[in-house]
GROMACS .gro file of C-alpha atoms in nm:
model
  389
    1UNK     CA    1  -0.166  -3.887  -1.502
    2UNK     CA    2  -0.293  -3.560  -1.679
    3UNK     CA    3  -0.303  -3.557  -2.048
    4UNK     CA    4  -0.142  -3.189  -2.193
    5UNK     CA    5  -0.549  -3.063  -2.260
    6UNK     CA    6  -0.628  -3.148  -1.873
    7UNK     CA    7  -0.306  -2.956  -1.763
    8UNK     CA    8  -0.399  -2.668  -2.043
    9UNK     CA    9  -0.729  -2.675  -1.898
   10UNK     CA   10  -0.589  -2.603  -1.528
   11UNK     CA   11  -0.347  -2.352  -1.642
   12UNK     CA   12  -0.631  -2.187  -1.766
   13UNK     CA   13  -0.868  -2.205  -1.440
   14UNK     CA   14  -0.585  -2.123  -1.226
   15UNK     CA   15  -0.523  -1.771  -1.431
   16UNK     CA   16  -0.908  -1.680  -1.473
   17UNK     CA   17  -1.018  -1.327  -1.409
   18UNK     CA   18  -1.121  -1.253  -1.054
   19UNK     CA   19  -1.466  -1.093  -1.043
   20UNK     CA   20  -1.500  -0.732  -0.854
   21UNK     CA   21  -1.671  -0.971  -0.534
   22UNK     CA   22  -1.382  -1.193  -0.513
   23UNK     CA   23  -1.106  -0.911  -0.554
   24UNK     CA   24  -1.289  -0.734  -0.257
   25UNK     CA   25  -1.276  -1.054  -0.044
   26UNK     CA   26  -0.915  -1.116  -0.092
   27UNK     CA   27  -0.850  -0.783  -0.021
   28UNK     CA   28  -1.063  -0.793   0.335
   29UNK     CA   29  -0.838  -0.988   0.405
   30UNK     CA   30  -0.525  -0.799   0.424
   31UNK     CA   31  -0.688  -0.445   0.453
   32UNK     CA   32  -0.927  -0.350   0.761
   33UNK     CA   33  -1.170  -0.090   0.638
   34UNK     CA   34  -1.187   0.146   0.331
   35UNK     CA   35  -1.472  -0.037   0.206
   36UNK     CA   36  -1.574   0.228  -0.062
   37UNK     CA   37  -1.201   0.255  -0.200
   38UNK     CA   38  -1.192  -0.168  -0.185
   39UNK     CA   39  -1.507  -0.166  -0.365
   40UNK     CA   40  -1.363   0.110  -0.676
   41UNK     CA   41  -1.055  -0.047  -0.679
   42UNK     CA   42  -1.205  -0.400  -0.729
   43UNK     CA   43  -1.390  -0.292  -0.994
   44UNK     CA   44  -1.151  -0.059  -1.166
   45UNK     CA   45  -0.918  -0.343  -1.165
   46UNK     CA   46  -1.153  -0.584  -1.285
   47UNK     CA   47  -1.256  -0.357  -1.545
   48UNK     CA   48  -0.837  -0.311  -1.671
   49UNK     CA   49  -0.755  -0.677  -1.708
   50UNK     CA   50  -1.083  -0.771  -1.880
   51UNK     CA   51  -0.928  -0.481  -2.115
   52UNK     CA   52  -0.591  -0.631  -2.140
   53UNK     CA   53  -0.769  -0.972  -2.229
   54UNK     CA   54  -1.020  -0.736  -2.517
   55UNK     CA   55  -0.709  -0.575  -2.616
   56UNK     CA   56  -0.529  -0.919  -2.688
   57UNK     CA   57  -0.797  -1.106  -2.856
   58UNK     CA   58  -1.002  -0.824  -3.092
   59UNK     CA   59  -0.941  -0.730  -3.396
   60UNK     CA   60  -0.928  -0.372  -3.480
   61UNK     CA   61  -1.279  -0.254  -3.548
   62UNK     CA   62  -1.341  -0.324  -3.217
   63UNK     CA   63  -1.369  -0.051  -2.921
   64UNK     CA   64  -1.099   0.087  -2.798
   65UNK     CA   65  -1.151   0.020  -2.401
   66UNK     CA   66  -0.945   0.329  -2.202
   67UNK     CA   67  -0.725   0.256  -1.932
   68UNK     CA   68  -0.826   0.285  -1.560
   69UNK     CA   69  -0.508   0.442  -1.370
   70UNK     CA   70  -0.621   0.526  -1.037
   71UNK     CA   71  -0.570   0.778  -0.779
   72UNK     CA   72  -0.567   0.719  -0.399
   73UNK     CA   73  -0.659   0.993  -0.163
   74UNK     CA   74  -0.583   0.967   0.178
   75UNK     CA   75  -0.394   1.060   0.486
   76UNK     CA   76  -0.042   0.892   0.599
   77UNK     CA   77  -0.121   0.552   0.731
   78UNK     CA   78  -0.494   0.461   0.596
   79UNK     CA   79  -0.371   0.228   0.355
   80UNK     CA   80  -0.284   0.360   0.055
   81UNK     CA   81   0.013   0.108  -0.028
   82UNK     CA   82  -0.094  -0.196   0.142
   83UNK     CA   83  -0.393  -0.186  -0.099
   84UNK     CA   84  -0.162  -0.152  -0.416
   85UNK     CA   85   0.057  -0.395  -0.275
   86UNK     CA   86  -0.207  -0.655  -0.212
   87UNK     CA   87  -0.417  -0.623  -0.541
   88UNK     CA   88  -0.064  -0.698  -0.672
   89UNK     CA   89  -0.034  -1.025  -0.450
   90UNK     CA   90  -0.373  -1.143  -0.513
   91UNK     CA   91  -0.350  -1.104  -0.839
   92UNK     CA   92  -0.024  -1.225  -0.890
   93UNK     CA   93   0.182  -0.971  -1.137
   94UNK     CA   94   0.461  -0.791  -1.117
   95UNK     CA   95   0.455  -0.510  -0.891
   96UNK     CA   96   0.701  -0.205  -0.814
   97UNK     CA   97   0.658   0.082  -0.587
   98UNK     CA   98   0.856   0.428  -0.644
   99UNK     CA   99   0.849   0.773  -0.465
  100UNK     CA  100   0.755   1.023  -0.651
  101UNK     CA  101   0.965   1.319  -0.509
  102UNK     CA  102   1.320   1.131  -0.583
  103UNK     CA  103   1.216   1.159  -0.997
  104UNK     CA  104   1.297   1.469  -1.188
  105UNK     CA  105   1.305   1.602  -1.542
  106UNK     CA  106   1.549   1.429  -1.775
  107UNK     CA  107   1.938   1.599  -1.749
  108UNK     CA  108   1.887   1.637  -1.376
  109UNK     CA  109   2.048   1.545  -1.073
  110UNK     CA  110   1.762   1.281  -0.919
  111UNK     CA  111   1.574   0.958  -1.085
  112UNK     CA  112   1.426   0.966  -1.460
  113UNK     CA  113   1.061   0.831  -1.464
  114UNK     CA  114   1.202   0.539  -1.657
  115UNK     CA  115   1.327   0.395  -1.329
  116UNK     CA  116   0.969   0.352  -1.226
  117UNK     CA  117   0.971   0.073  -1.516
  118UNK     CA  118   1.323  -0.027  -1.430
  119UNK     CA  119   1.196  -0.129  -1.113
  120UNK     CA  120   0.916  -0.308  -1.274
  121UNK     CA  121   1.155  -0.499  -1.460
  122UNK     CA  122   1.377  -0.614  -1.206
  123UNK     CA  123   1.092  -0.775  -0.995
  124UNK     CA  124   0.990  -1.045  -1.283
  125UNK     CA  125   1.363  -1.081  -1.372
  126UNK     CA  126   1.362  -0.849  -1.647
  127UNK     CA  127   1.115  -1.069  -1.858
  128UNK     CA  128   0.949  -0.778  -2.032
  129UNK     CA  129   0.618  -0.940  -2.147
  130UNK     CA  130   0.535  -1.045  -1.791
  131UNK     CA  131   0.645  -0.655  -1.656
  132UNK     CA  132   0.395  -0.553  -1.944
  133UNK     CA  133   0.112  -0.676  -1.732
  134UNK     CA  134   0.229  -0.548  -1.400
  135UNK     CA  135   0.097  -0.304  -1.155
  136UNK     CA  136   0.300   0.006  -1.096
  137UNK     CA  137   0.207   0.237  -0.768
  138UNK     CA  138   0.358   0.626  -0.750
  139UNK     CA  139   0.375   0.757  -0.345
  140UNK     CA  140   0.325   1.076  -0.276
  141UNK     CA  141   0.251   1.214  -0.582
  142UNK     CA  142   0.093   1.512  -0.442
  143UNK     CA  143   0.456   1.643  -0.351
  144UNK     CA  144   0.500   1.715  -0.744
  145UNK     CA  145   0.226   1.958  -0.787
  146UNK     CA  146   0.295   2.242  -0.934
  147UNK     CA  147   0.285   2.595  -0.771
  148UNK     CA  148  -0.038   2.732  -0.705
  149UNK     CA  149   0.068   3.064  -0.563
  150UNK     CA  150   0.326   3.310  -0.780
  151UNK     CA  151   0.602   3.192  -1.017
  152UNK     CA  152   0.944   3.067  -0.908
  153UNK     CA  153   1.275   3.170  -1.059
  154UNK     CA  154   1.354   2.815  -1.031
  155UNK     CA  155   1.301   2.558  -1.297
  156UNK     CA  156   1.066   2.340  -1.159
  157UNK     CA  157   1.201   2.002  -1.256
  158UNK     CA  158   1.052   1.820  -0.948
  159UNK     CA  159   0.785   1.912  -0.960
  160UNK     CA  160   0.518   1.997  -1.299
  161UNK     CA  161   0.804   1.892  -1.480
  162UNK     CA  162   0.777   1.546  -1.336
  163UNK     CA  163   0.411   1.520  -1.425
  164UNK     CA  164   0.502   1.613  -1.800
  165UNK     CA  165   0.725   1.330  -1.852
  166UNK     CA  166   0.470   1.078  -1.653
  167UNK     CA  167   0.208   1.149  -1.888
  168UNK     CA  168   0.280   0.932  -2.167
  169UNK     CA  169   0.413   0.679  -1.953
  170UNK     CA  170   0.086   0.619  -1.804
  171UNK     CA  171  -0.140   0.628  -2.106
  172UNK     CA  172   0.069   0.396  -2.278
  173UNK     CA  173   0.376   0.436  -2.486
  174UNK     CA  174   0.737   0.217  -2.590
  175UNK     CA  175   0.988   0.322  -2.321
  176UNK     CA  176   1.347   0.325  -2.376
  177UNK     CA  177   1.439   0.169  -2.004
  178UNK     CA  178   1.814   0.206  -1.912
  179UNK     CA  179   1.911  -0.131  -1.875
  180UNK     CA  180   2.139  -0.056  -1.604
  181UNK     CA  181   1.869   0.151  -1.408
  182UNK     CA  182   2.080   0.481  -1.453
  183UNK     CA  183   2.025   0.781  -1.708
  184UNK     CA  184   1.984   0.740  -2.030
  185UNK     CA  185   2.336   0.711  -2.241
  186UNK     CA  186   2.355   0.602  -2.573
  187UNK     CA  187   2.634   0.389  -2.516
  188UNK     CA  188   2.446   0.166  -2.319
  189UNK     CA  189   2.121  -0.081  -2.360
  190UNK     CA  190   1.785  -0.007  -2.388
  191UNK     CA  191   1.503  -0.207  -2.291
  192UNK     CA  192   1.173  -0.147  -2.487
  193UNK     CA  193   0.863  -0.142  -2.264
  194UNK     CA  194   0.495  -0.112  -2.415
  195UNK     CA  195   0.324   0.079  -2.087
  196UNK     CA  196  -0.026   0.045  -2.242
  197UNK     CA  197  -0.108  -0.233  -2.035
  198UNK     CA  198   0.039  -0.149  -1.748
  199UNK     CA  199  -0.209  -0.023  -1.448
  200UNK     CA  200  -0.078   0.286  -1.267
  201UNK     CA  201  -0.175   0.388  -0.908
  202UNK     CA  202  -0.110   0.731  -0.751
  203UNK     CA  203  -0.128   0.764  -0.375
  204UNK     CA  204  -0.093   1.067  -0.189
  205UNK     CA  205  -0.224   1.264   0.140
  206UNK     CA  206  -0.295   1.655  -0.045
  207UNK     CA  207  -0.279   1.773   0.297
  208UNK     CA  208  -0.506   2.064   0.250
  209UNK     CA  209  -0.770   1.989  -0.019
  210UNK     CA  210  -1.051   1.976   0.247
  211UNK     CA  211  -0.977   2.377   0.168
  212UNK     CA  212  -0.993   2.346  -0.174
  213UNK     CA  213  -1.303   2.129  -0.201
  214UNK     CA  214  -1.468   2.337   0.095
  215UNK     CA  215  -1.429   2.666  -0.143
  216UNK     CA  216  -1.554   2.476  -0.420
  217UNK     CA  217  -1.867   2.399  -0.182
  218UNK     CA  218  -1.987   2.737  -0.138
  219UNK     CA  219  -2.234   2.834  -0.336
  220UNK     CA  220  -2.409   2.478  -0.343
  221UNK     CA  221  -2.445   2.251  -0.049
  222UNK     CA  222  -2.311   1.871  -0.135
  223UNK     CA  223  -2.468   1.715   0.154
  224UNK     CA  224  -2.223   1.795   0.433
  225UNK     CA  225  -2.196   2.084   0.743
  226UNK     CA  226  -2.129   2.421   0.604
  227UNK     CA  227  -1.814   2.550   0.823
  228UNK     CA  228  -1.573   2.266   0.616
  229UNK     CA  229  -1.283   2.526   0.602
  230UNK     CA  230  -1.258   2.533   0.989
  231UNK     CA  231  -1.328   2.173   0.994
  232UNK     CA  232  -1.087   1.989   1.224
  233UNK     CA  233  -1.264   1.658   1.327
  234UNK     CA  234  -1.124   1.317   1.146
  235UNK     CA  235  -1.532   1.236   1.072
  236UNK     CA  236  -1.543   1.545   0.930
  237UNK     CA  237  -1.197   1.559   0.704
  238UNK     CA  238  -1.321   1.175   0.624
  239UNK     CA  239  -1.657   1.319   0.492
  240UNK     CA  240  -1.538   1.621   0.290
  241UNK     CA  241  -1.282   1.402   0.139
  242UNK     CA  242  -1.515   1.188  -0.011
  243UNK     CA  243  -1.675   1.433  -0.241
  244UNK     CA  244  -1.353   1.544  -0.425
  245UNK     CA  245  -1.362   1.583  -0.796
  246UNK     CA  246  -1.104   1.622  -1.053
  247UNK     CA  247  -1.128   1.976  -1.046
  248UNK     CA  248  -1.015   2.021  -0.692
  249UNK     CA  249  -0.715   1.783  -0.797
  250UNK     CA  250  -0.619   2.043  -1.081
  251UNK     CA  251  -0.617   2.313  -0.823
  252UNK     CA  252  -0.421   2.167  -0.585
  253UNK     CA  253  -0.109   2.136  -0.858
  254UNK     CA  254  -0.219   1.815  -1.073
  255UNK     CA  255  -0.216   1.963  -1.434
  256UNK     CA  256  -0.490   1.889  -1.638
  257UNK     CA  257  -0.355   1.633  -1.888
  258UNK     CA  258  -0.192   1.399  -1.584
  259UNK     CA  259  -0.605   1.425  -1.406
  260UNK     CA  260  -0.695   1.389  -1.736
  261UNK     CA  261  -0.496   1.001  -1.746
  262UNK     CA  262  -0.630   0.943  -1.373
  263UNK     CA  263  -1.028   0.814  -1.457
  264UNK     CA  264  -1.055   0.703  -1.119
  265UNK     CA  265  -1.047   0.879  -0.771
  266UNK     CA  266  -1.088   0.655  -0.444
  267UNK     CA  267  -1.077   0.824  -0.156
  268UNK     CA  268  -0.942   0.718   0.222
  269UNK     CA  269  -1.058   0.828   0.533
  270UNK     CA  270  -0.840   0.845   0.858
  271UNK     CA  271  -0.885   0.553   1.052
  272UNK     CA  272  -1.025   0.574   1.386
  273UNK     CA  273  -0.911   0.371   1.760
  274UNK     CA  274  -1.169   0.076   1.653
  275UNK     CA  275  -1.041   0.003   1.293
  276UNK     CA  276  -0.693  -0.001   1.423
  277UNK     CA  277  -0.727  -0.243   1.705
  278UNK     CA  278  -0.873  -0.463   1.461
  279UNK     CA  279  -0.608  -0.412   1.245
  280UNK     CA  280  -0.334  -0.513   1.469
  281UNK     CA  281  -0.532  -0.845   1.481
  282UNK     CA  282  -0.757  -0.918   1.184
  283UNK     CA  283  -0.593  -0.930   0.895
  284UNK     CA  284  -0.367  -1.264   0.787
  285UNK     CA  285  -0.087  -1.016   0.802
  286UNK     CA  286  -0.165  -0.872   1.126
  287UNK     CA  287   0.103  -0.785   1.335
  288UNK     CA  288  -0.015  -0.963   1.683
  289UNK     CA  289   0.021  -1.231   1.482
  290UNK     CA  290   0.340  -1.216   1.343
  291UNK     CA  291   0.462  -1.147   1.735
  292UNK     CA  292   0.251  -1.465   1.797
  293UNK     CA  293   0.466  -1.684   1.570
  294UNK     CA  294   0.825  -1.520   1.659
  295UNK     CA  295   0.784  -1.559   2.011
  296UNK     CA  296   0.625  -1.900   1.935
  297UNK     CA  297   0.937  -2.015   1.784
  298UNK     CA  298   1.127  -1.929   2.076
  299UNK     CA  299   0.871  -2.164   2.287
  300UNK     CA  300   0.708  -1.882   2.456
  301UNK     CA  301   0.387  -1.818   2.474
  302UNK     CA  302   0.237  -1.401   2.428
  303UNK     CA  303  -0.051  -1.241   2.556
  304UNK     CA  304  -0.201  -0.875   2.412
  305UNK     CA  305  -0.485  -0.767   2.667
  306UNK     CA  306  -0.707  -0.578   2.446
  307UNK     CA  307  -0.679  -0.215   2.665
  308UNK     CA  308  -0.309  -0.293   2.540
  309UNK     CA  309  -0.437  -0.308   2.194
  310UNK     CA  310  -0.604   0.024   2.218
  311UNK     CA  311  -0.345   0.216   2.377
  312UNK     CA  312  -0.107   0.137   2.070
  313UNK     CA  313  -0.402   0.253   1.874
  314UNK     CA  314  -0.432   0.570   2.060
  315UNK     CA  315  -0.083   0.638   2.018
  316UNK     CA  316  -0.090   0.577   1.658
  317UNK     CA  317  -0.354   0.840   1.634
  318UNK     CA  318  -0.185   1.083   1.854
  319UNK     CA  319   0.117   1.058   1.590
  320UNK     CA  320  -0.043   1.103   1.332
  321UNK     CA  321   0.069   0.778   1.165
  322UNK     CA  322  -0.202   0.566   1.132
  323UNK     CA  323  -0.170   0.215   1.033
  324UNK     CA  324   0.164   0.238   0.960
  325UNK     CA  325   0.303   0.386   1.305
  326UNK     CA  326   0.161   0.053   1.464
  327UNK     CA  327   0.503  -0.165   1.440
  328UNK     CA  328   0.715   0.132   1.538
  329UNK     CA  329   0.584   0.116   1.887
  330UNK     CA  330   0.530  -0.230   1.911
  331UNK     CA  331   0.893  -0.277   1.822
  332UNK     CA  332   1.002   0.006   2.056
  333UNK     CA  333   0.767  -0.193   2.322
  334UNK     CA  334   0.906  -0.508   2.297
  335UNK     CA  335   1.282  -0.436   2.208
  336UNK     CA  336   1.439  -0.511   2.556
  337UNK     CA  337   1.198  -0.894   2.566
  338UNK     CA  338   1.300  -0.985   2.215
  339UNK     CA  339   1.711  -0.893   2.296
  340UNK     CA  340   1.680  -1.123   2.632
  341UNK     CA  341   1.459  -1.364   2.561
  342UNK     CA  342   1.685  -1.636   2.360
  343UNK     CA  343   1.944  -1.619   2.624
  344UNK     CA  344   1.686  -1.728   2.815
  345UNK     CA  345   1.623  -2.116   2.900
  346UNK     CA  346   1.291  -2.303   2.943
  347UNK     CA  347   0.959  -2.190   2.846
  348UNK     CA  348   0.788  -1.855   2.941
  349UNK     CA  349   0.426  -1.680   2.898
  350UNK     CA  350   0.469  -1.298   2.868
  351UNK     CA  351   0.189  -1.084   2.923
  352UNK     CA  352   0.197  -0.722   2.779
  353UNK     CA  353  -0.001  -0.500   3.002
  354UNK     CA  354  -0.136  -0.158   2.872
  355UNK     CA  355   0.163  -0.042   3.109
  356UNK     CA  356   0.413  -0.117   2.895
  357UNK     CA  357   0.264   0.085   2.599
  358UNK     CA  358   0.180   0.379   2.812
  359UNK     CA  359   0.453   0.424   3.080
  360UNK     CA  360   0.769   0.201   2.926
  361UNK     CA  361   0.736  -0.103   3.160
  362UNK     CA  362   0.836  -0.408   3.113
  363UNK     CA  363   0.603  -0.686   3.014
  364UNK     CA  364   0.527  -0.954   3.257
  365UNK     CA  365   0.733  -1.274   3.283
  366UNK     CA  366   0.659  -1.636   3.395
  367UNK     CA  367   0.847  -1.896   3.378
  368UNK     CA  368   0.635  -2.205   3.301
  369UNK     CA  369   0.758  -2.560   3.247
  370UNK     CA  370   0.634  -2.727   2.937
  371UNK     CA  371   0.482  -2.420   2.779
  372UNK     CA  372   0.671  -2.450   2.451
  373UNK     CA  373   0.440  -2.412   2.172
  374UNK     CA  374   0.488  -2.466   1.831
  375UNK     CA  375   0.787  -2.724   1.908
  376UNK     CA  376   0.856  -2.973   2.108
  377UNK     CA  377   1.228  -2.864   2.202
  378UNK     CA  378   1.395  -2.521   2.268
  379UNK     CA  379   1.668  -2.378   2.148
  380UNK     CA  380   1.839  -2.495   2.427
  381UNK     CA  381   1.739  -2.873   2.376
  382UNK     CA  382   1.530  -2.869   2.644
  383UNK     CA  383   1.249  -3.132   2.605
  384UNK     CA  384   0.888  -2.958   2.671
  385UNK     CA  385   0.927  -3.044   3.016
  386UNK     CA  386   1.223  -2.819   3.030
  387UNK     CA  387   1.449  -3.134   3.133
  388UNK     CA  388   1.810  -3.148   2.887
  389UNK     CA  389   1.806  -3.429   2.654
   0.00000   0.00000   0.00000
């Protein structure tokens, strides 16, 4: 039996601080690619809870360590989320995603940034110290730049206004949270949230800063092709991306003070036919997998030729979707198999032939006695030999 210092002890082990190698592994594991983004996100995150641990223990002469909020770069479908969302996993805090083009200035139609925490709150049941440690990541947060061209005659409460009330948020302030998730009335409860230790991650795609950085570029050559602003190849776009600074961020529509509360830039590049094959396979996660075990539990066995596997990659890329157009035609693929197949007694090995990516055809059937796997009986109570018990 463990005495209360052995379990202490445990406790302990069990919550010690990943290093930036091991954050990197775990997240290999769930993310295909993007090693340059794994690596600055391991080490930015590494970097923030060794300064929520400084911040808890020191005493007040001691440095003040600055936060690392992060931006991610990078098209629709390289990633993006599934990174924020597995950091979050590995690491195991709270962790709440919100679109940035629902919020709006407070006193408008739309969300208040407090909902962001709101959010927060409701996935550790509203315990406030634990949400005080939690991971918050902000989509599309290049929708909310500000104008770059003329003025409008319309407030802009979507838009720079949004990034005005998000600044305090994410360098760390006490947050009067609606308990009720709403807008703020002062007939109702407030929650009190310290943000300072929260990490904040901002994703978008800035669909057009290859321009931006390309005009920046001019006048001194940063080590790629000079014709960037007609530049239309996904190496290319991948390359230029990876020199932006915070300047070309500010020019897009970011003001200064919200780049100012974003240290840390990783950039994404588009994934090519290769990475997303192995996607649909690698990772513990992986889709081809998940099939695997649902047809598995209907005691059928499922086959992915790997031309299959790069047609739905070449369709993904013909999209424009990426990673995350993958399951949308695999479910679209598979639709008519999945509604038939548990009316269907006995065992059965499907094969899913490029055919049925690229033309609509159905994926080959046969019947085969005994092929249950995973279980011993079917849904029908057939025995693996198909015979009724």
């Amino acid at each position: 039996m463990l005495e209360s210092a052995d379990i202490e002890s445990a406790d302990v082990e069990k919550k010690r601080l990943l290093i930036p190698h091991e954050i990197n592994t775990l997240l290999g594991e769930y993310v295909v690619g993007q090693e340059h983004a794994k690596k600055i996100l391991s080490v930015a995150v590494y970097n923030h809870f060794k300064r929520v641990g400084v911040a808890l223990e020191s005493g007040a002469d001691d440095a003040l360590i600055n936060k690392s909020n992060i931006l991610l770069v990078g098209p629709t479908g390289s990633g993006k989320t599934l990174l924020a969302e597995t950091l979050a996993r590995i690491l195991d805090v709270p962790f709440a995603i919100a679109d940035a083009t629902s919020l709006t200035e407070a006193g408008y139609v739309g969300d208040n940034v407090e909902i962001i925490l709101h959010k927060l709150l409701q996935k550790c049941d509203f315990d406030i110290k634990a949400a005080e440690k939690g991971i918050v990541y902000i989509d599309e947060i290049d929708k909310i730049a500000k104008p770059r061209a003329g003025k409008s005659i319309v407030r802009d409460v979507s838009g720079e206004g949004v990034q005005q009330a998000l600044l305090k948020l994410i360098e760390g302030t006490i947050a009067s949270v609606p308990s009720n998730g709403g807008h703020k009335d002062p007939q109702q409860k407030f929650l009190h949230v310290d943000t300072t230790n929260i990490l904040f991650i901002l994703g978008g795609a800035f669909d057009g800063l290859e321009k931006i950085i390309s005009q920046r570029s001019k006048k001194s050559s940063i080590g790629f092709r000079a014709n960037i602003a007609g530049a239309s190849t996904r190496d290319t776009l991948t390359e230029i991306y990876q020199h932006v600074k915070h300047e070309d961020i500010m020019k897009f529509g970011i003001i200064p003070e919200l780049a100012g509360r974003i240290p840390i830039i990783a950039t994404l590049g588009e994934l090519d036919e290769e990475a997303l094959v192995h996607i649909q396979t690698e990772p513990k996660n992986a889709i081809i997998k998940q099939y695997t075990q649902l047809f598995a539990e209907e005691g059928c066995e499922i086959e992915f030729p790997k031309e299959t596997l790069r047609e739905v990659a070449r369709q993904a890329i013909e999209t424009g979707t990426g990673a995350r157009g993958l399951r949308t035609i695999w479910e679209k693929a598979l639709l008519d198999t999945m509604y038939d197949l548990p009316s269907k007694e006995g065992a059965y090995k499907i094969i899913v032939d490029k055919s049925v990516i690229s033309d609509g055809a159905s994926p080959t059937i046969i019947r085969s006695r005994g092929l249950l796997t995973g279980t011993d009986k079917n849904k029908n109570g057939s025995d693996k030999d198909g015979n009724k018990k």
